[in-house]
CSV table of C-alpha atoms in Angstrom, one decimal:
chain,number,residue,atom,x,y,z
A,271,MET,CA,116.0,110.0,92.8
A,272,PRO,CA,112.7,111.5,92.2
A,273,PRO,CA,112.5,114.9,90.7
A,274,ALA,CA,110.6,117.8,92.0
A,275,LEU,CA,109.4,120.6,89.9
A,276,ALA,CA,107.6,123.8,90.0
A,277,LEU,CA,106.1,125.9,87.4
A,278,ARG,CA,104.8,129.3,87.1
A,279,ARG,CA,102.5,131.1,84.8
A,280,THR,CA,100.0,133.9,84.8
A,281,THR,CA,98.0,133.9,81.6
A,282,ALA,CA,95.6,131.8,79.6
A,283,PRO,CA,97.0,129.4,77.0
A,284,THR,CA,96.0,131.6,74.1
A,285,ALA,CA,97.5,134.7,75.6
A,286,ARG,CA,101.1,135.6,75.8
A,287,PRO,CA,102.1,134.5,79.3
A,288,ARG,CA,103.4,137.2,81.7
A,289,PRO,CA,106.6,136.5,83.6
A,290,ALA,CA,105.8,135.0,87.1
A,291,ALA,CA,107.9,134.3,90.0
A,292,LYS,CA,109.9,131.0,89.8
A,293,SER,CA,108.8,128.1,91.8
A,294,GLN,CA,110.7,125.2,93.0
A,295,PHE,CA,109.9,122.0,94.7
A,296,GLU,CA,111.4,118.7,95.3
A,297,SER,CA,110.2,115.2,95.2
A,298,PRO,CA,111.7,111.9,95.6
A,299,HIS,CA,110.9,108.9,93.6
A,300,ARG,CA,108.4,111.2,91.9
A,301,PRO,CA,108.8,114.7,90.7
A,302,ALA,CA,106.8,117.7,91.8
A,303,LEU,CA,105.3,119.7,89.1
A,304,ALA,CA,102.2,121.4,87.6
A,305,MET,CA,100.1,119.9,85.0
A,306,ARG,CA,97.8,120.5,82.0
A,307,ALA,CA,94.0,120.2,82.4
A,308,SER,CA,93.7,117.2,80.1
A,309,SER,CA,90.9,114.7,80.4
A,310,VAL,CA,91.3,112.0,82.9
A,311,GLU,CA,90.1,108.5,82.3
A,312,GLU,CA,88.7,106.3,85.0
A,313,ALA,CA,91.1,103.8,86.5
A,314,GLY,CA,88.6,101.0,86.7
A,315,ALA,CA,86.2,102.1,89.4
A,316,LEU,CA,88.8,104.5,90.9
A,317,LEU,CA,89.2,107.7,88.9
A,318,ALA,CA,86.5,109.2,86.6
A,319,ARG,CA,87.3,111.2,83.6
A,320,SER,CA,87.1,115.0,84.1
A,321,ASP,CA,84.0,116.1,82.3
A,322,SER,CA,83.2,119.4,80.8
A,323,GLY,CA,81.2,120.5,83.8
A,324,GLY,CA,84.1,119.8,86.2
A,325,GLY,CA,85.7,122.7,87.9
A,326,ARG,CA,82.8,125.1,87.5
A,327,CYS,CA,83.2,128.2,89.5
A,328,ARG,CA,80.6,130.7,88.3
A,329,ARG,CA,79.5,133.6,90.4
A,330,SER,CA,76.0,132.2,90.4
A,331,ALA,CA,77.2,129.1,92.3
A,332,SER,CA,79.2,131.1,94.8
A,333,PRO,CA,78.2,130.6,98.5
A,334,ARG,CA,76.0,133.2,100.1
A,335,PRO,CA,77.7,136.2,101.6
A,336,GLY,CA,76.8,135.2,105.1
A,337,THR,CA,78.6,131.9,104.9
A,338,LEU,CA,81.7,133.4,103.3
A,339,ARG,CA,82.4,135.5,106.3
A,340,ARG,CA,82.3,132.7,108.7
A,341,GLN,CA,85.6,132.9,110.6
A,342,SER,CA,85.9,129.6,112.5
A,343,SER,CA,83.8,127.0,114.3
A,344,SER,CA,83.9,126.0,118.0
A,345,PHE,CA,86.3,123.4,119.2
A,346,ARG,CA,83.5,120.9,119.9
A,347,GLU,CA,82.2,121.4,116.3
A,348,ASP,CA,85.7,120.9,115.0
A,349,VAL,CA,86.2,117.7,116.9
A,350,GLY,CA,82.8,116.4,115.8
A,351,ARG,CA,83.4,117.2,112.2
A,352,ALA,CA,86.9,115.8,112.3
A,353,ALA,CA,85.5,112.5,113.8
A,354,SER,CA,82.8,112.3,111.1
A,355,GLU,CA,85.3,113.0,108.3
A,356,THR,CA,87.8,110.5,109.7
A,357,TYR,CA,85.0,107.9,109.6
A,358,LEU,CA,84.1,109.0,106.1
A,359,VAL,CA,87.7,108.7,104.9
A,360,SER,CA,88.1,105.3,106.5
A,361,ARG,CA,84.8,104.1,105.0
A,362,LEU,CA,85.8,105.3,101.5
A,363,THR,CA,89.2,103.7,101.9
A,364,PHE,CA,87.7,100.3,102.6
A,365,THR,CA,85.2,100.8,99.8
A,366,LEU,CA,88.1,101.4,97.5
A,367,LEU,CA,89.9,98.3,98.7
A,368,GLN,CA,86.8,96.3,98.1
A,369,CYS,CA,86.6,97.6,94.5
A,370,LEU,CA,90.3,96.8,93.9
A,371,GLY,CA,90.4,93.5,95.7
A,372,ILE,CA,92.4,93.3,98.9
A,373,GLY,CA,95.5,91.4,97.9
A,374,TYR,CA,98.9,90.9,99.4
A,375,ARG,CA,100.4,94.0,97.9
A,376,TRP,CA,97.6,96.2,99.3
A,377,MET,CA,97.7,94.6,102.7
A,378,SER,CA,101.4,95.1,103.0
A,379,GLN,CA,101.2,98.7,101.9
A,380,LEU,CA,98.4,99.3,104.5
A,381,LEU,CA,100.6,97.8,107.2
A,382,ALA,CA,103.6,99.9,106.2
A,383,LEU,CA,101.4,103.0,106.2
A,384,THR,CA,100.2,102.2,109.8
A,385,ILE,CA,103.8,101.6,111.1
A,386,TYR,CA,104.9,104.8,109.3
A,387,ALA,CA,102.2,106.8,111.0
A,388,ILE,CA,103.0,105.4,114.4
A,389,LEU,CA,106.7,106.3,114.1
A,390,LEU,CA,105.8,109.9,113.2
A,391,MET,CA,103.0,110.1,115.7
A,392,PRO,CA,104.9,112.3,118.3
A,393,GLY,CA,105.2,115.0,115.6
A,394,PHE,CA,101.6,114.5,114.4
A,395,ILE,CA,100.3,115.0,118.0
A,396,GLN,CA,102.2,118.3,118.4
A,397,VAL,CA,101.0,119.5,115.0
A,398,GLY,CA,97.5,118.4,115.9
A,399,TYR,CA,97.6,120.4,119.2
A,400,TYR,CA,98.7,123.5,117.2
A,401,TYR,CA,95.9,122.9,114.7
A,402,PHE,CA,93.1,122.8,117.3
A,403,PHE,CA,94.4,125.2,119.9
A,404,SER,CA,96.5,127.9,118.1
A,405,SER,CA,94.8,131.3,117.8
A,406,GLN,CA,96.5,131.6,114.4
A,407,VAL,CA,94.5,128.9,112.8
A,408,ARG,CA,91.0,129.6,111.4
A,409,ARG,CA,89.4,126.2,110.8
A,410,SER,CA,86.6,125.0,108.5
A,411,ILE,CA,85.8,128.3,106.7
A,412,VAL,CA,82.9,127.6,104.3
A,413,TYR,CA,83.7,128.4,100.6
A,414,GLY,CA,80.9,126.4,98.8
A,415,ASP,CA,77.7,124.4,99.1
A,416,GLN,CA,79.2,120.9,99.3
A,417,PRO,CA,79.9,119.3,102.7
A,418,ARG,CA,83.6,119.2,102.0
A,419,ASN,CA,83.7,122.8,100.7
A,420,ARG,CA,85.8,124.2,103.6
A,421,LEU,CA,89.3,125.5,104.1
A,422,ASP,CA,91.6,126.2,107.0
A,423,LEU,CA,93.6,129.5,107.3
A,424,TYR,CA,97.0,129.8,109.0
A,425,ILE,CA,97.6,133.4,109.9
A,426,PRO,CA,101.0,134.9,110.8
A,427,GLU,CA,101.2,136.5,114.2
A,428,ASP,CA,102.5,139.7,112.6
A,429,ASN,CA,99.9,140.7,110.1
A,430,SER,CA,100.3,144.4,110.5
A,431,ARG,CA,100.6,144.7,106.8
A,432,PRO,CA,99.0,142.5,104.0
A,433,CYS,CA,100.7,139.1,103.8
A,434,PRO,CA,101.5,137.0,100.8
A,435,VAL,CA,99.1,134.1,100.4
A,436,VAL,CA,99.5,130.4,99.5
A,437,ALA,CA,96.4,128.5,98.4
A,438,PHE,CA,97.3,124.9,99.1
A,439,VAL,CA,95.6,121.7,97.9
A,440,THR,CA,96.6,118.7,99.9
A,441,GLY,CA,97.4,115.2,98.6
A,442,GLY,CA,95.9,111.9,99.5
A,443,ALA,CA,95.9,109.7,96.4
A,444,TRP,CA,92.5,111.2,95.4
A,445,ILE,CA,90.9,109.1,98.1
A,446,ILE,CA,92.1,110.3,101.6
A,447,GLY,CA,92.8,114.0,100.9
A,448,TYR,CA,92.0,116.3,103.8
A,449,LYS,CA,92.7,119.9,104.6
A,450,ALA,CA,94.3,119.2,107.9
A,451,TRP,CA,97.1,117.3,106.1
A,452,GLY,CA,98.5,120.8,105.3
A,453,ALA,CA,98.8,121.8,109.0
A,454,LEU,CA,102.6,121.3,109.2
A,455,LEU,CA,103.3,123.3,106.0
A,456,GLY,CA,100.8,125.9,107.1
A,457,ARG,CA,102.5,126.3,110.4
A,458,ARG,CA,106.0,126.6,108.9
A,459,LEU,CA,105.0,129.2,106.3
A,460,ALA,CA,102.9,131.2,108.7
A,461,GLU,CA,105.9,131.4,111.0
A,462,ARG,CA,107.6,133.1,108.0
A,463,GLY,CA,104.9,135.7,107.4
A,464,ILE,CA,102.8,133.9,104.8
A,465,ILE,CA,99.0,133.2,105.0
A,466,VAL,CA,98.2,129.6,104.0
A,467,ALA,CA,94.8,128.5,102.9
A,468,CYS,CA,94.4,124.7,103.0
A,469,ILE,CA,91.5,123.8,100.7
A,470,ASP,CA,89.5,120.6,101.3
A,471,TYR,CA,87.7,118.8,98.5
A,472,ARG,CA,85.6,115.7,97.8
A,473,ASN,CA,87.5,112.4,97.4
A,474,PHE,CA,86.7,109.3,95.4
A,475,PRO,CA,84.2,107.6,95.5
A,476,GLN,CA,82.4,110.6,97.1
A,477,GLY,CA,83.2,112.6,94.0
A,478,THR,CA,84.9,112.3,90.6
A,479,ILE,CA,88.1,114.0,89.4
A,480,GLY,CA,85.8,116.7,87.9
A,481,ASP,CA,84.2,117.2,91.3
A,482,MET,CA,87.6,117.5,92.9
A,483,VAL,CA,88.8,120.1,90.4
A,484,SER,CA,85.5,122.0,90.8
A,485,ASP,CA,85.9,122.1,94.6
A,486,ALA,CA,89.5,123.3,94.3
A,487,SER,CA,88.6,126.0,91.8
A,488,GLN,CA,85.9,127.2,94.2
A,489,GLY,CA,88.3,127.3,97.0
A,490,ILE,CA,90.8,129.3,95.0
A,491,SER,CA,88.0,131.7,94.0
A,492,PHE,CA,87.2,132.2,97.7
A,493,VAL,CA,90.9,133.0,98.4
A,494,CYS,CA,91.2,135.4,95.5
A,495,ASN,CA,88.0,137.3,96.4
A,496,ASN,CA,88.0,137.2,100.2
A,497,ILE,CA,91.6,136.9,101.5
A,498,ALA,CA,92.0,140.6,102.0
A,499,GLY,CA,89.5,140.4,104.8
A,500,PHE,CA,91.8,138.0,106.7
A,501,GLY,CA,94.9,140.2,106.2
A,502,GLY,CA,96.1,138.7,103.0
A,503,ASP,CA,97.5,140.6,100.0
A,504,PRO,CA,95.2,139.8,97.0
A,505,ASN,CA,98.1,140.9,94.7
A,506,GLN,CA,100.4,138.2,96.1
A,507,ILE,CA,98.5,134.9,95.8
A,508,TYR,CA,100.4,131.7,95.0
A,509,LEU,CA,98.9,128.2,94.2
A,510,MET,CA,100.5,125.1,95.6
A,511,GLY,CA,99.5,121.4,95.5
A,512,GLN,CA,101.2,118.2,96.8
A,513,SER,CA,100.9,114.7,95.3
A,514,ALA,CA,97.3,114.2,94.1
A,515,GLY,CA,96.6,117.8,95.2
A,516,ALA,CA,99.3,119.0,92.7
A,517,HIS,CA,97.4,117.2,89.9
A,518,ILE,CA,94.0,118.7,91.1
A,519,ALA,CA,95.3,122.2,91.5
A,520,ALA,CA,97.1,122.1,88.1
A,521,CYS,CA,93.9,120.9,86.4
A,522,ALA,CA,91.9,123.7,88.1
A,523,LEU,CA,94.5,126.2,86.9
A,524,MET,CA,94.5,124.9,83.3
A,525,GLU,CA,90.7,124.6,83.2
A,526,GLN,CA,90.4,128.2,84.3
A,527,ALA,CA,92.7,129.3,81.6
A,528,VAL,CA,90.6,127.5,79.0
A,529,LYS,CA,87.5,129.1,80.3
A,530,GLU,CA,89.0,132.6,80.2
A,531,SER,CA,90.3,132.0,76.7
A,532,GLY,CA,86.8,131.0,75.6
A,533,GLY,CA,85.2,134.0,77.1
A,534,HIS,CA,83.2,132.1,79.7
A,535,PRO,CA,82.2,133.9,82.9
A,536,VAL,CA,84.6,133.2,85.8
A,537,SER,CA,84.9,134.3,89.4
A,538,TRP,CA,88.7,134.3,89.5
A,539,SER,CA,91.4,134.7,87.0
A,540,VAL,CA,94.7,132.9,86.3
A,541,THR,CA,96.3,136.3,86.2
A,542,GLN,CA,95.6,136.6,90.0
A,543,ILE,CA,98.0,133.7,90.6
A,544,LYS,CA,101.6,134.8,90.7
A,545,ALA,CA,103.1,131.3,90.5
A,546,TYR,CA,102.1,127.7,90.8
A,547,PHE,CA,104.1,125.2,92.9
A,548,GLY,CA,103.6,121.5,92.1
A,549,LEU,CA,105.1,119.2,94.7
A,550,SER,CA,105.6,115.5,94.1
A,551,GLY,CA,102.6,115.5,91.8
A,552,GLY,CA,101.3,112.8,89.4
A,553,TYR,CA,100.5,114.0,85.9
A,554,ASN,CA,100.8,111.1,83.5
A,555,ILE,CA,97.4,109.8,84.7
A,556,HIS,CA,96.8,107.5,81.7
A,557,SER,CA,99.6,105.3,83.0
A,558,LEU,CA,97.4,104.6,86.1
A,559,VAL,CA,95.1,102.4,84.1
A,560,ASP,CA,97.8,99.8,83.5
A,561,HIS,CA,99.6,99.9,86.8
A,562,PHE,CA,97.2,100.8,89.6
A,563,HIS,CA,95.8,97.3,90.3
A,564,GLU,CA,99.4,95.8,90.3
A,565,ARG,CA,101.6,98.4,91.9
A,566,GLY,CA,99.5,101.1,93.5
A,567,LEU,CA,100.6,104.5,92.2
A,568,HIS,CA,103.3,103.5,89.7
A,569,ARG,CA,106.5,105.5,89.6
A,570,SER,CA,106.0,106.5,86.0
A,571,LEU,CA,103.1,108.7,87.1
A,572,PHE,CA,105.6,111.1,88.7
A,573,LEU,CA,108.1,111.6,85.8
A,574,SER,CA,107.5,115.3,85.3
A,575,GLN,CA,110.1,116.4,82.8
A,576,THR,CA,107.7,115.8,79.9
A,577,PHE,CA,105.1,118.1,81.4
A,578,VAL,CA,107.6,120.8,82.0
A,579,ASP,CA,108.8,120.5,78.4
A,580,VAL,CA,105.2,120.9,77.1
A,581,LEU,CA,104.6,123.9,79.2
A,582,GLN,CA,107.8,125.6,78.1
A,583,GLN,CA,106.9,124.9,74.5
A,584,ALA,CA,103.5,126.6,75.1
A,585,GLY,CA,105.4,129.7,76.3
A,586,ALA,CA,104.9,129.2,80.1
A,587,GLN,CA,107.8,129.8,82.5
A,588,ALA,CA,108.3,126.4,84.1
A,589,LYS,CA,111.2,125.1,86.1
A,590,LEU,CA,111.9,121.6,87.4
A,591,LEU,CA,113.8,121.2,90.6
A,592,LEU,CA,115.1,117.8,91.7
A,593,TYR,CA,116.0,117.2,95.4
A,594,GLU,CA,118.6,114.4,95.5
A,595,GLY,CA,117.9,111.4,97.6
A,596,LYS,CA,114.4,112.5,98.7
A,597,THR,CA,111.3,110.3,98.9
A,598,HIS,CA,107.8,111.3,98.0
A,599,THR,CA,107.1,112.6,101.5
A,600,ASP,CA,110.5,113.7,102.7
A,601,ILE,CA,110.2,117.4,101.9
A,602,PHE,CA,106.6,117.6,102.9
A,603,LEU,CA,106.7,115.7,106.2
A,604,GLN,CA,110.0,114.3,107.4
A,605,ASP,CA,112.1,117.4,106.7
A,606,PRO,CA,109.7,119.8,108.5
A,607,LEU,CA,109.4,117.3,111.4
A,608,ARG,CA,113.2,117.3,111.7
A,609,GLY,CA,113.3,121.0,112.5
A,610,GLY,CA,115.8,123.5,111.3
A,611,ARG,CA,115.5,125.1,107.9
A,612,ASP,CA,114.2,122.6,105.4
A,613,PRO,CA,114.9,122.9,101.6
A,614,LEU,CA,111.2,123.2,100.5
A,615,VAL,CA,110.2,126.0,102.8
A,616,GLU,CA,113.5,127.9,102.0
A,617,ASP,CA,112.9,127.6,98.3
A,618,VAL,CA,109.3,128.7,98.5
A,619,LEU,CA,110.3,131.7,100.6
A,620,SER,CA,113.0,132.7,98.2
A,621,ILE,CA,110.3,133.0,95.5
A,622,ILE,CA,107.6,134.6,97.5
A,623,HIS,CA,109.8,137.1,99.3
A,624,ALA,CA,112.1,137.7,96.3
A,625,ASP,CA,111.2,141.4,96.0
A,626,ASP,CA,110.5,142.2,99.7
A,627,ALA,CA,113.6,143.2,101.6
A,628,ILE,CA,111.6,143.7,104.8
A,629,ALA,CA,110.1,140.3,104.7
A,630,GLN,CA,113.5,138.8,104.0
A,631,GLN,CA,114.9,140.4,107.1
A,632,LYS,CA,112.1,139.1,109.2
A,633,VAL,CA,112.6,135.6,107.8
A,634,ALA,CA,116.3,135.7,108.6
A,635,LEU,CA,115.6,136.8,112.2
A,636,ALA,CA,112.8,134.3,112.8
A,637,PRO,CA,113.4,131.5,115.3
A,638,THR,CA,114.7,128.2,113.8
A,639,PRO,CA,111.8,125.6,113.9
A,640,ARG,CA,112.5,123.0,116.6
A,641,ARG,CA,112.6,119.3,116.1
A,642,LEU,CA,109.3,117.4,116.5
A,643,VAL,CA,110.5,113.8,116.0
A,644,PHE,CA,113.7,112.0,116.9
A,645,GLU,CA,116.1,111.3,114.0
A,646,TRP,CA,116.0,107.5,114.4
A,647,GLN,CA,112.2,107.6,114.0
A,648,LEU,CA,112.5,109.7,110.9
A,649,LYS,CA,115.1,107.4,109.3
A,650,LEU,CA,113.1,104.2,110.1
A,651,ALA,CA,109.9,105.8,108.9
A,652,ARG,CA,111.7,106.7,105.6
A,653,GLN,CA,112.6,103.0,105.2
A,654,ILE,CA,109.1,101.8,105.8
A,655,SER,CA,107.2,104.5,104.0
A,656,PRO,CA,104.8,103.0,101.4
A,657,PHE,CA,104.9,106.3,99.4
């Protein structure tokens, strides 16, 4: 039973943290949580240590105003970009496998992942249709100068008043992360009156951990400084990450706090983030060195109680939530595909809408999400899942 955790905080490490909304998350054989911005060593040729230059988000490096206002690209451009990025992700994956050596374990995991994706494909197709054709989705908004510096926005239909905002960093084992992975979560939260910004970032070996943290920080900066133009409430911004994205987002958050405490110039502040949600994240990165080549992402990476204890000792408000019997992807994929009201979304809503009676009423009256995949497919996918 993997734990899930969420933590919240709004001040730099040297300052007395201000109470923030609670956050909760679940995770199966691995917990969800938020993590410190400690240095990260390379796992062989896989992960590079975060350097002091990682995560820079100075105003001088901000994109030009003209690019910031770009709303969305045409369907043809989106398809072309998606095709090129799919090719890039595939090429990087095979490059990684060449570095690690393609042994029996990796081949069996790759086969399991393929079968897992096929079983859930009916749901993925429906979510993909929503992603490309819904008028509520703003795709590939530029937030920086790097090719992967883009984000997608999921806008609620009713945005007559400023909406709460979730800046979301997707997972992908630091190698296959992509902003479209957050389409299902974006859809579910947008249906409940929340704007979701799914931030893309460079993957290994295209970039190091420092590059990933830098990209995420720039994406968060864009959200903090520009979301009002899309109907978002700049006073209600939440940060969320899943799996590798939880690690990257937590590093960006902690690094930003260190910069602020040192008096360095910044383009966004940790005090602008009301709470951080870490879902099924990996934080004990040093364990990766000993276990990656043998077992993939070892289970010990996701034991988050220690991280929560450290945060609480430092004065942060942190809470660990364990979802009994859930796997690494259940609450993020299988549960939303099942339809109905899934635990993760309900827990997030209870935090974000805690002080908004009107929003709570709208959520209560909102249609129940429909099922996208048959139950037998979900159960079989759960048994085969390599995660």
